[in-house]
XYZ file of C-alpha atoms in Angstrom:
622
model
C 108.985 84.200 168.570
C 108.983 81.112 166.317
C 105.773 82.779 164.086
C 104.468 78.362 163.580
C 100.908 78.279 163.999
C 98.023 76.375 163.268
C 96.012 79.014 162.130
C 96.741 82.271 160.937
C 93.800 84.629 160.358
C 94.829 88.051 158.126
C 92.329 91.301 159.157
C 90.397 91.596 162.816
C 87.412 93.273 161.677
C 84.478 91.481 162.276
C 85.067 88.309 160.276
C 88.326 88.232 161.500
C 87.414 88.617 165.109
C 84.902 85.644 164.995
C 86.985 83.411 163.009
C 90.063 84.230 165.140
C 88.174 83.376 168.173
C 86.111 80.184 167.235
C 89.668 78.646 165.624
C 91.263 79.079 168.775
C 88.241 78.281 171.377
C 88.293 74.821 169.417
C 91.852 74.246 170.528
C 93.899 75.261 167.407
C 97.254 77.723 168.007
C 95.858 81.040 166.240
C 97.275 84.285 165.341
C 94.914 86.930 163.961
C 97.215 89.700 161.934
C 96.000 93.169 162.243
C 97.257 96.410 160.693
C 96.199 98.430 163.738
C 95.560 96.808 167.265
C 93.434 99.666 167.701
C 91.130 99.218 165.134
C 89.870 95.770 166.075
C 86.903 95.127 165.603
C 86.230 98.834 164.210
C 82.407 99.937 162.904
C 83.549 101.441 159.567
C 80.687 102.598 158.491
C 77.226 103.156 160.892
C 77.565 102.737 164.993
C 74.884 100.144 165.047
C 74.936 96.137 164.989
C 71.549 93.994 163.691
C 68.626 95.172 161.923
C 66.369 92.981 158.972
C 67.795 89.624 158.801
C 71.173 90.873 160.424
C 70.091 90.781 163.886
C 69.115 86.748 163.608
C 72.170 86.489 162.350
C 73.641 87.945 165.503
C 71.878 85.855 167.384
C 72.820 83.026 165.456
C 76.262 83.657 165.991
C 75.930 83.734 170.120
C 73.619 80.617 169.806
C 76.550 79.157 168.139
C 79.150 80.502 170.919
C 80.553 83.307 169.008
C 81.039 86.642 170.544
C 79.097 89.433 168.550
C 76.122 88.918 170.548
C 77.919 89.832 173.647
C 80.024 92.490 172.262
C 77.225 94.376 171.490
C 75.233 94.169 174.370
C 78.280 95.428 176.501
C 78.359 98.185 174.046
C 74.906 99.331 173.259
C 73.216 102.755 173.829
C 70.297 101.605 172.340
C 68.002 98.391 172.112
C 64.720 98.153 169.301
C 63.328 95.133 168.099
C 62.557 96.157 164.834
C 59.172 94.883 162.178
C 57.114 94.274 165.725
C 53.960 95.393 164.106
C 54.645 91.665 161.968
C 54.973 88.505 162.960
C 57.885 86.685 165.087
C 59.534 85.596 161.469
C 59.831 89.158 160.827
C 61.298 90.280 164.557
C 64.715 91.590 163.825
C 66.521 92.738 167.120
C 69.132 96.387 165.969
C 71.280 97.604 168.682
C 73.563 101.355 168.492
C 76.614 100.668 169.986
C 79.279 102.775 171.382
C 82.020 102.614 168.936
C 85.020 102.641 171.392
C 83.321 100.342 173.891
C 82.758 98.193 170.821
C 86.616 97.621 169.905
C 87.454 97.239 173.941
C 84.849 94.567 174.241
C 86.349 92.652 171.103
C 90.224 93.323 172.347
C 89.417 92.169 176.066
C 87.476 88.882 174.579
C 90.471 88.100 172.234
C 92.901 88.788 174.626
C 91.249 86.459 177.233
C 90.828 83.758 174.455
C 93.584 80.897 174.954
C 95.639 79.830 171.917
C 95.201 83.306 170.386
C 97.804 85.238 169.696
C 97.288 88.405 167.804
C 100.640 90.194 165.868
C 100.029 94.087 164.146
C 101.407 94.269 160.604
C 100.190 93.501 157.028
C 100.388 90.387 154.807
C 101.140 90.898 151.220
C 102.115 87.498 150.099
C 100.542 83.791 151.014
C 103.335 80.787 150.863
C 101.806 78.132 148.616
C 103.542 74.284 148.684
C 101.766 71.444 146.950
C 98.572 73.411 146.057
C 97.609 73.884 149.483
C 98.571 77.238 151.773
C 101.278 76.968 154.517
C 101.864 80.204 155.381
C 102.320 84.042 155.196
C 104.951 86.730 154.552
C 104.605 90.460 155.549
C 105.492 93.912 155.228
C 107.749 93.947 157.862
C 109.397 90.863 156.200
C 108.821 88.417 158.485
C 107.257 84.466 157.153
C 104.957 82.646 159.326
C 104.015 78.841 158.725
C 100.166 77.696 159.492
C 98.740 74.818 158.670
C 95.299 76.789 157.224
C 94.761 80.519 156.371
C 91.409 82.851 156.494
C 91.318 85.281 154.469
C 89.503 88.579 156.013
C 91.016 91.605 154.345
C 87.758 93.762 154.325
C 87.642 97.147 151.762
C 92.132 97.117 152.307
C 92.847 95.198 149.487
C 93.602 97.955 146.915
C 90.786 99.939 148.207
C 90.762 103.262 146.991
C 88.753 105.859 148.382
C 86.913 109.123 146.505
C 85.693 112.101 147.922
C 84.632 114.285 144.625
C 87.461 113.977 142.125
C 90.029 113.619 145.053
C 91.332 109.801 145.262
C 93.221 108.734 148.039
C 94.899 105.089 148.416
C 93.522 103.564 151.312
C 91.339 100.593 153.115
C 89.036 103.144 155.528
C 89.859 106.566 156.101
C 93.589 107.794 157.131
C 94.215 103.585 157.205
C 96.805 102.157 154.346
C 95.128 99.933 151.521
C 96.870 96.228 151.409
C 98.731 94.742 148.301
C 100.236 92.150 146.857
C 97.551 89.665 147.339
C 95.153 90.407 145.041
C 97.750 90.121 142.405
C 99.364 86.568 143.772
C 95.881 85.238 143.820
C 94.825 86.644 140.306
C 98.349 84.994 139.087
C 96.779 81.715 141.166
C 93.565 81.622 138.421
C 91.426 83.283 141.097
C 88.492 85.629 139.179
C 88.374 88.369 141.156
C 86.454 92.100 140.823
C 86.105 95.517 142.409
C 83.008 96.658 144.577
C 82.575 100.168 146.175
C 80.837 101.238 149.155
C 80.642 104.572 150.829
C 79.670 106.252 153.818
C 78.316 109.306 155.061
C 79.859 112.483 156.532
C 80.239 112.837 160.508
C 78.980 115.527 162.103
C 79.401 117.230 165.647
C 76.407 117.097 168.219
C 76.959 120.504 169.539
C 76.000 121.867 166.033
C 72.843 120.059 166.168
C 69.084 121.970 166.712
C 67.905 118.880 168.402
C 64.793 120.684 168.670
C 64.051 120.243 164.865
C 64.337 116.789 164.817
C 61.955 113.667 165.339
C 63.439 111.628 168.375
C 63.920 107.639 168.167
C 63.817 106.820 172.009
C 65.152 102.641 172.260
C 63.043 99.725 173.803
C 63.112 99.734 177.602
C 62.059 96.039 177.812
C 64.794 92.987 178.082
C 65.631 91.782 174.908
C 68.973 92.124 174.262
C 71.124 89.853 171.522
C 72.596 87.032 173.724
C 71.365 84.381 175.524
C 73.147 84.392 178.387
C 70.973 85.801 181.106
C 73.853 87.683 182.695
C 75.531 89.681 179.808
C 72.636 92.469 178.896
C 72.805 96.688 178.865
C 75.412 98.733 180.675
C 75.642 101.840 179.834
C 73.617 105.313 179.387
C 70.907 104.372 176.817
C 70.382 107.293 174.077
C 68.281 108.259 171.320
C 68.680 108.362 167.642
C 66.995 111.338 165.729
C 64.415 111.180 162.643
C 65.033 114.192 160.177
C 64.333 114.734 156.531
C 66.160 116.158 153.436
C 63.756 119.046 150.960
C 63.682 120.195 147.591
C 66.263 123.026 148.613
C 69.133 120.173 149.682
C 68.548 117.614 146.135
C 69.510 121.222 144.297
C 72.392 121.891 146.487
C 73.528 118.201 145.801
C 72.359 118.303 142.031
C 75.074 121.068 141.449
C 78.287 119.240 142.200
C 76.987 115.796 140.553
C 79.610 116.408 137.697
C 82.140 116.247 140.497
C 80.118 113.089 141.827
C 82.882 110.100 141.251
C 79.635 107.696 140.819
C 78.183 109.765 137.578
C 81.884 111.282 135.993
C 83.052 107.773 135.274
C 85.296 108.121 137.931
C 83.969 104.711 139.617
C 83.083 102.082 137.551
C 82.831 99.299 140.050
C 79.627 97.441 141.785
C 77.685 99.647 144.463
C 74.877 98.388 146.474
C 71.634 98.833 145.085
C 70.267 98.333 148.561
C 71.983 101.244 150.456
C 72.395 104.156 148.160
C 74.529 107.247 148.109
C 72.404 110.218 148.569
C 73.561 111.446 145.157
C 71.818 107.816 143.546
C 68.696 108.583 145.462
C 67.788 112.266 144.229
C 68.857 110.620 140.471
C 67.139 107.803 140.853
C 64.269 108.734 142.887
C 63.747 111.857 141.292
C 60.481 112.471 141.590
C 60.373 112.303 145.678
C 60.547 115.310 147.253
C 62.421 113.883 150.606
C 64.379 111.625 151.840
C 64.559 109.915 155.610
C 67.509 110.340 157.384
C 68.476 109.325 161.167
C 71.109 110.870 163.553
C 72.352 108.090 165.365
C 75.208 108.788 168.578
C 79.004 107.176 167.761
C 79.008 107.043 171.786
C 78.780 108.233 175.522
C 81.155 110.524 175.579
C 81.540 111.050 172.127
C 80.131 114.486 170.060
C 80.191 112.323 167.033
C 76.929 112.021 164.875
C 76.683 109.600 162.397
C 73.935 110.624 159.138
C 72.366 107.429 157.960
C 70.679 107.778 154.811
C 73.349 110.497 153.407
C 76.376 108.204 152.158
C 78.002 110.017 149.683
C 81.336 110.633 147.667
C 80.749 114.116 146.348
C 82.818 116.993 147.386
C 83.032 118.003 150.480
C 81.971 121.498 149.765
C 78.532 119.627 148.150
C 77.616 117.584 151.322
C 78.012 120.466 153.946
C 75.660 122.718 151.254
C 73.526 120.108 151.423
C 73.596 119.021 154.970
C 72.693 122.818 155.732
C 69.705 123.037 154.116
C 68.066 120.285 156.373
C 66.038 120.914 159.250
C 68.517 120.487 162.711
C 71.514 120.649 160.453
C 71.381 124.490 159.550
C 74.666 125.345 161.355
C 76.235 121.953 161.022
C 79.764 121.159 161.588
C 81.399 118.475 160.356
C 84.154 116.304 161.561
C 85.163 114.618 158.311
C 83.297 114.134 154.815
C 81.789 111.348 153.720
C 83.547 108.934 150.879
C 82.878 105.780 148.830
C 86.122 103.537 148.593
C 86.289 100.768 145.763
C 88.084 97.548 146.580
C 88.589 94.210 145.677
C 86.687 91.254 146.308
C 86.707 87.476 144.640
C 83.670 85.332 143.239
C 82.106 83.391 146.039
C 81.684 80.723 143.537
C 84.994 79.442 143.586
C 84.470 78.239 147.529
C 83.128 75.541 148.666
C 80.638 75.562 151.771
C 82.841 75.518 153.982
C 84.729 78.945 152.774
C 87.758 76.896 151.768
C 88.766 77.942 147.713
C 88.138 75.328 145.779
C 91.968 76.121 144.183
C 94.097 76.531 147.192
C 93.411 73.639 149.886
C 93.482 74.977 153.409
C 92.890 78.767 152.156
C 89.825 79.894 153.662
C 87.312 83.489 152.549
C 85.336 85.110 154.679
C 83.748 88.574 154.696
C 83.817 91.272 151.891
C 86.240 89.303 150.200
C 83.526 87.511 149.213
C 81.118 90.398 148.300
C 78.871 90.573 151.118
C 78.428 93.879 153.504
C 77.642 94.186 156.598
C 79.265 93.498 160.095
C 76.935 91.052 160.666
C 77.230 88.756 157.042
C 80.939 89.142 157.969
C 80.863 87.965 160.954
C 78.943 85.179 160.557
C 81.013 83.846 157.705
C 84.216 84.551 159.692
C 82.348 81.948 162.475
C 82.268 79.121 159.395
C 85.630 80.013 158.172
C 87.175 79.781 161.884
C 85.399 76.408 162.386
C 86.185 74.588 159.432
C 89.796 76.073 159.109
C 89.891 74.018 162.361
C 88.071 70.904 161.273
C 90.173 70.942 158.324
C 93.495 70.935 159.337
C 92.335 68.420 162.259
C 90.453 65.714 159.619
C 87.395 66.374 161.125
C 84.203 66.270 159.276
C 82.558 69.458 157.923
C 80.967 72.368 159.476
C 78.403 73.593 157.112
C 74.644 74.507 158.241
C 71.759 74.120 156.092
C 69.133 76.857 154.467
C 66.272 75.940 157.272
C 68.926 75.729 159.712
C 70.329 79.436 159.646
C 70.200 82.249 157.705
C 74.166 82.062 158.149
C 73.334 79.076 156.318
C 71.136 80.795 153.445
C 74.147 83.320 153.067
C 76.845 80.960 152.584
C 74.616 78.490 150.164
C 73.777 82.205 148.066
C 77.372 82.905 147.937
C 78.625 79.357 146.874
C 76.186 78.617 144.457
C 74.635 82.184 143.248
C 77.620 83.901 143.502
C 76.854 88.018 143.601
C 76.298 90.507 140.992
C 76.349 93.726 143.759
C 77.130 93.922 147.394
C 75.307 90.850 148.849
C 72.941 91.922 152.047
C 70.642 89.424 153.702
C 67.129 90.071 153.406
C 64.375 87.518 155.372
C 63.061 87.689 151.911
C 66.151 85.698 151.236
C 65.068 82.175 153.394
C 62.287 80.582 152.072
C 62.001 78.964 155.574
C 61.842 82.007 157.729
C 59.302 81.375 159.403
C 61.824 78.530 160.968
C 64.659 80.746 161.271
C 62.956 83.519 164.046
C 65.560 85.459 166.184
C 63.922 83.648 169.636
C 64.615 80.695 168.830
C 68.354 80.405 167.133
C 69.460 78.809 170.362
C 66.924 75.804 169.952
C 68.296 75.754 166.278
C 71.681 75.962 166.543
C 73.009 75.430 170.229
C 73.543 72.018 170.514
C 75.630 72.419 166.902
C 77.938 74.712 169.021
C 78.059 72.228 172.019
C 79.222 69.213 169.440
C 82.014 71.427 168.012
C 83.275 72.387 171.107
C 82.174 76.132 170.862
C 79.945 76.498 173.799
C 81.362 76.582 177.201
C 80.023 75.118 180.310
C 77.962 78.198 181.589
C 76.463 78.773 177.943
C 75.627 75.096 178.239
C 74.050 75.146 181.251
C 71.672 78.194 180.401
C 70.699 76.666 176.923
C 69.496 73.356 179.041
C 67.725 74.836 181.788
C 66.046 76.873 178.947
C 64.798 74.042 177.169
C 63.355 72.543 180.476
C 62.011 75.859 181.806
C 59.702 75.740 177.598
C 58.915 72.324 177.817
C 57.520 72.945 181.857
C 55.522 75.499 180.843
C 54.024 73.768 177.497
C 53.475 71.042 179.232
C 51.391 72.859 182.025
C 49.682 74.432 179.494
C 48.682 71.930 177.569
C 47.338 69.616 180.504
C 45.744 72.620 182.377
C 41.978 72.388 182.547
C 39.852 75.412 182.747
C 36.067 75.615 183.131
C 33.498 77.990 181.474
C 32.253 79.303 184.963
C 36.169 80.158 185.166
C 37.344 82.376 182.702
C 34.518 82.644 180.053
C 33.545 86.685 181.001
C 37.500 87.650 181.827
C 37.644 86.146 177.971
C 34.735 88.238 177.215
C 36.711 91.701 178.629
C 39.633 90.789 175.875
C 37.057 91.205 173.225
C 37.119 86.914 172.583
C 34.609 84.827 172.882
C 33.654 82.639 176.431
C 33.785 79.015 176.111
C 30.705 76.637 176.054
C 32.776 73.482 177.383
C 36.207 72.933 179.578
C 39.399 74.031 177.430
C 42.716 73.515 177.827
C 45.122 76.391 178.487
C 46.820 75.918 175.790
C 43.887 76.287 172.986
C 43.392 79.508 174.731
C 46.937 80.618 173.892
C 46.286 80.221 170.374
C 43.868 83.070 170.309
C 45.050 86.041 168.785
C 43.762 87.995 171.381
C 45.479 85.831 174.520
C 49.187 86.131 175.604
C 50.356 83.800 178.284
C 51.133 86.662 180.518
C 47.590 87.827 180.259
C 46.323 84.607 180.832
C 48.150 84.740 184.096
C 46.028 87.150 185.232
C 43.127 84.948 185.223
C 44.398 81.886 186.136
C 46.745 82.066 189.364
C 48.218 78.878 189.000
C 49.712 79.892 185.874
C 50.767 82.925 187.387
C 52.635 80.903 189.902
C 54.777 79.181 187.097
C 55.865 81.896 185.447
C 56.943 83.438 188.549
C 59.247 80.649 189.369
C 60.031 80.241 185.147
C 61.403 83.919 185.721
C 62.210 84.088 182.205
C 60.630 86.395 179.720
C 62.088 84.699 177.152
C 60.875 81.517 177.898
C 57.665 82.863 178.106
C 57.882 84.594 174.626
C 59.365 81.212 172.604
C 56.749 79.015 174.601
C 53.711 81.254 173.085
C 55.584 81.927 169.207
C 55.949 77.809 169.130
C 52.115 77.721 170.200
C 50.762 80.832 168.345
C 52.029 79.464 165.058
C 52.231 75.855 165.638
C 50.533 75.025 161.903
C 52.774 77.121 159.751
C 56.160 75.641 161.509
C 55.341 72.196 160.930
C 54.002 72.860 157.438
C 57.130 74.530 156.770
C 59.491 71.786 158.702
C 57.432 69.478 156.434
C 58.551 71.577 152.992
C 62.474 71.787 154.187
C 62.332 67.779 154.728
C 61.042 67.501 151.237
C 64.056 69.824 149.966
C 66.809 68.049 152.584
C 66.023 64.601 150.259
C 67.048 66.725 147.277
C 70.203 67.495 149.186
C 70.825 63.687 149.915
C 71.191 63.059 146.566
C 74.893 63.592 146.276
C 77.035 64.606 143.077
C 79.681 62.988 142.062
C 83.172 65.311 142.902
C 85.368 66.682 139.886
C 82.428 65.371 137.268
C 83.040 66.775 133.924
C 79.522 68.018 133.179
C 79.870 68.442 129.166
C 79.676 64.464 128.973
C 75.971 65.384 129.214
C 74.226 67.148 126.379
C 71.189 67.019 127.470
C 72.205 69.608 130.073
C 71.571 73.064 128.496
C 75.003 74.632 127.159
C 74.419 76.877 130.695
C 74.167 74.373 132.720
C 77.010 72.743 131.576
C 79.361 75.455 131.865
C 77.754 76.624 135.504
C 78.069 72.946 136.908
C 81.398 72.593 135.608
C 82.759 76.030 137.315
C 81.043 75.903 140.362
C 80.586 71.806 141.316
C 77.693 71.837 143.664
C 77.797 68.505 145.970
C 74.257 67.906 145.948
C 71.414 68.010 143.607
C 69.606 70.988 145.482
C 72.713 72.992 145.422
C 72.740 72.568 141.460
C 69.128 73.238 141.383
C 69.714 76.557 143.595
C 72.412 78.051 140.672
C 71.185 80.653 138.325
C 70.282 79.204 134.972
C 70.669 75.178 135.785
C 66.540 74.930 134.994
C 64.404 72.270 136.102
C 64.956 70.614 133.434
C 68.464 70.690 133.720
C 67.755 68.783 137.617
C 65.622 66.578 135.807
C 68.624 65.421 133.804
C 71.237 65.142 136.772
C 68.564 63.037 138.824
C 68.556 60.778 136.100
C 72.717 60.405 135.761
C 72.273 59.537 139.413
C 69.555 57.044 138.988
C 66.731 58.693 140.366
């Protein structure tokens, strides 16, 4: 083997997987290095993909021709859109997936991916010529040259792992921790910090008293997470399982909090405030008497149980008191404890947009090296990293979406110009354009990016097209379709509207809260006649979100023009921003570190106030 490449990509969990793939779909040589071929594409913590704000990320990432989508929908054993009681901007597709078929999916779609090559071993030093990276050496001693480097390491680099006041070296339980980088970069004039996450205990099915328990049955309709009409559910679909912890487990769990590594000083890194330990939640949340917690199945043919809602790091003895004293868990067995692991991670700040550091040239970030969580936030910055680690090394331009493009887009922006004080998880609260960035409609958003990079194949192609035609037919039939009081006015009656007075067009109708298009079929036959040869549900669905809430997309297409002329206002690169004092001493120092192109990116970064913008717009002559 002659180890030159164009690419190499270190770590194949799931921001390693995407960028991997994406580098080497656009044509460059690619070798993704993995500690353990058998771990690719491993679920760490929970057995489930999606949820708030991570699902349209999901489906951003298949609109874009990534490979998460499909992955999961191979894998799943259960399918729920979540936040249906909302509106569409709120629709957040969640899928439990079988954690073995998960990693087979990912293997067979890397290993059928030309110009990928994929080597098992671990990286502990980057070769640096000329300020830009060339390179990598390993454990087993061995240097290989690429022309770019991504950067996926996950919790491995000197992750460290606590169950009570035990500490064990390590990236993910009985895995080896990775060195040697942190250190090189640190020695570079990277700023880098530790974060901890946990997870919770595992527990065997057999010792579950399913009978005690709440049960979470999935959606039986056809959504699934890609839009390819062929890849959808395969295997036995399962339930998860709704139970709750009492007074009688928070004082089990309240006796071994001086052996809780979280409140003994033990960990003093940055936890997320978003998915607490159980031990945080009866501190913290003192006052409630329960907490929610959901059995969720690792697989098929698996006995494993997987406790979301009871992360924890206390001893082992602790969690199985606790676990006992909650109803279904009385004679639980467990398989292994639950842990929190610290690691490290480096400020997102020093990256530009397209995940290259702003230090190294051709180094690229992606994942929880940058301080996110989640599979999903990984993966969808291991898609950018991929892409422009490509474009890069290639002189093409850029690949970087925009805020009411793609909530990949919001995340990146956050990270780059916000940096993160605590695990960073994507919230819709996050995009102030949601209501453009739905999960139906990340195809019509972001496909045709994917066919100009050279991400989406021919088949992918041809489904996104007919799509489009099959939504514009059926608008368009809609909206020139005639129908007559006499008509419809007492089947409008029945659905508790009112009847019309004149003629309408079909499409007013749809815009009744009260109307879907597929009821509206059953009045009007000649509508029922389209959709039959449509055959698409979701073409049906997008056709009546685009006509439901028509007024609030274009006012809000109207308010993320406004904001894109803000981001047309370019900044000058390398500036030296303490040639202008009338930029508060903040400012200054925040512009200076973090050199946002544009004028919205500056006005997006903590404490540069409007004032500040005012200032800059003015220096460009605006």
């Amino acid at each position: 083997m002659d180890f030159q490449y164009d690419i190499i990509v270190v770590g194949a969990g799931h921001a390693g997987c995407e960028a991997a793939h994406a580098a080497a779909r656009l044509g460059s040589r690619t070798l993704l290095i993995t500690m353990d071929m058998n771990k690719i594409g491993q679920m760490s913590c929970n057995p489930a993909v999606g949820g708030i704000a991570k699902g349209q990320i999901v489906r951003e990432i298949d609109a874009l021709g990534g490979k998460m989508g499909e992955v999961t929908d191979h894998s799943a054993i259960q399918f729920r859109m979540l936040n249906r009681s909302k509106g569409p901007a709120m629709w957040s597709p969640r899928s439990q997936s079988d954690r073995k078929r998960f990693i087979e999916q990912w293997v067979e779609a890397l290993s059928t991916t030309d110009n990928l090559c994929i080597w098992q071993d671990t990286v502990t030093e980057l070769i640096i010529r000329d300020g830009a990276v060339c390179g990598v050496k390993t454990l087993l001693g061995i240097e290989m040259s690429g022309r770019a480097v991504v950067l996926t390491n996950g919790t491995f680099l000197n992750g460290l792992m606590h169950v009570g006041r035990t500490q064990i070296q390590g990236g993910r339980i009985s895995e080896p921790a990775s060195y040697g980088l942190t250190e090189q970069l640190r020695q570079l004039g990277f700023k880098t910090d530790r974060m901890k996450t946990g997870t919770p205990a595992r527990i065997d099915r057999r010792s579950i008293d399913f009978t005690e328990l709440q049960e979470q049955p999935g959606d039986q309709d056809w959504h699934h997470f890609s839009y390819l009409p062929t890849v959808g559910r395969e295997l036995k679909q399962m339930s998860c399982w709704i139970t709750y912890t009492n007074a009688e487990t928070h004082e089990a769990l309240r006796a071994g909090l001086e052996d809780s590594p979280l409140f003994n000083g033990q960990i003093q890194s940055i936890g997320p405030r978003y998915c607490p330990s159980i031990e945080t939640k009866i501190v913290t949340f003192a006052d409630k008497p329960s907490h929610q917690l959901f059995l969720e199945p690792e697989g098929v043919d698996s006995n494993e149980y997987y406790i979301n809602g009871f992360s924890s790091s206390l001893p082992w003895q602790v969690q199985l008191a606790g676990l006992r004293t909650i109803p279904g868990l009385r004679n639980v067995v467990m398989y292994r404890p639950g842990y929190a692991i610290e690691y490290d991670f480096f400020d997102p700040t020093q990256l530009h947009h397209t995940l290259e550091t702003c230090l190294i040239k051709h180094l690229f970030f992606a994942g929880q090296i940058n301080g996110t969580t989640g599979y999903e936030e990984a993966a969808g910055q291991g898609l950018v990293a991929g892409v422009n680690a490509h474009q890069t090394i290639n002189g093409l331009p850029e690949f970087v979406m925009q805020r009411d493009q793609s909530y990949i887009g919001v995340l990146v922006d956050d990270l780059v110009c916000k940096g993160v004080d605590e695990p960073y998880r994507m919230f819709t609260s996050r995009a102030e354009h949601r209501i453009l960035l739905r999960q139906d409609n990340a195809d019509q958003r972001l496909t045709n990016e994917g066919i100009r990079l050279g991400l989406v194949d021919e088949e992918r192609k041809r489904v996104f097209e007919q799509k489009q035609a099959a939504i514009a037919r059926l608008d368009a039939y809609l909206g020139e379709t005639l129908v007559q009081p006499s008509e419809i006015s007492s089947w409008l009656e029945a659905q508790s509207t009112g009847g019309l007075q004149h003629s309408c067009r079909l499409r007013e109708l749809v815009t009744r809260p009260q109307i879907t298009i597929r009821a509206l079929a059953q009045a009007v036959p000649a509508l029922q006649e389209i959709l039959d040869e449509i055959g698409s549900e979701e073409v049906i669905e997008e056709t009546e979100i685009q006509i439901k809430y028509e007024g609030y997309i274009l006012r809000e297409q109207q308010a993320a023009e406004k904001l894109q002329r803000l981001d047309r206002i370019a900044l000058p690169e390398g500036y030296d921003y303490n040639q202008l004092q009338s930029l508060s001493t903040e400012a200054r120092q925040k512009l200076n570190r973090i050199q946002p192109r544009t004028i919205s990116q500056a006005s997006r970064i903590p404490g540069v106030s409007p004032n500040d913008i005012s200032v800059l717009l003015v220096m460009m002559g605006r």
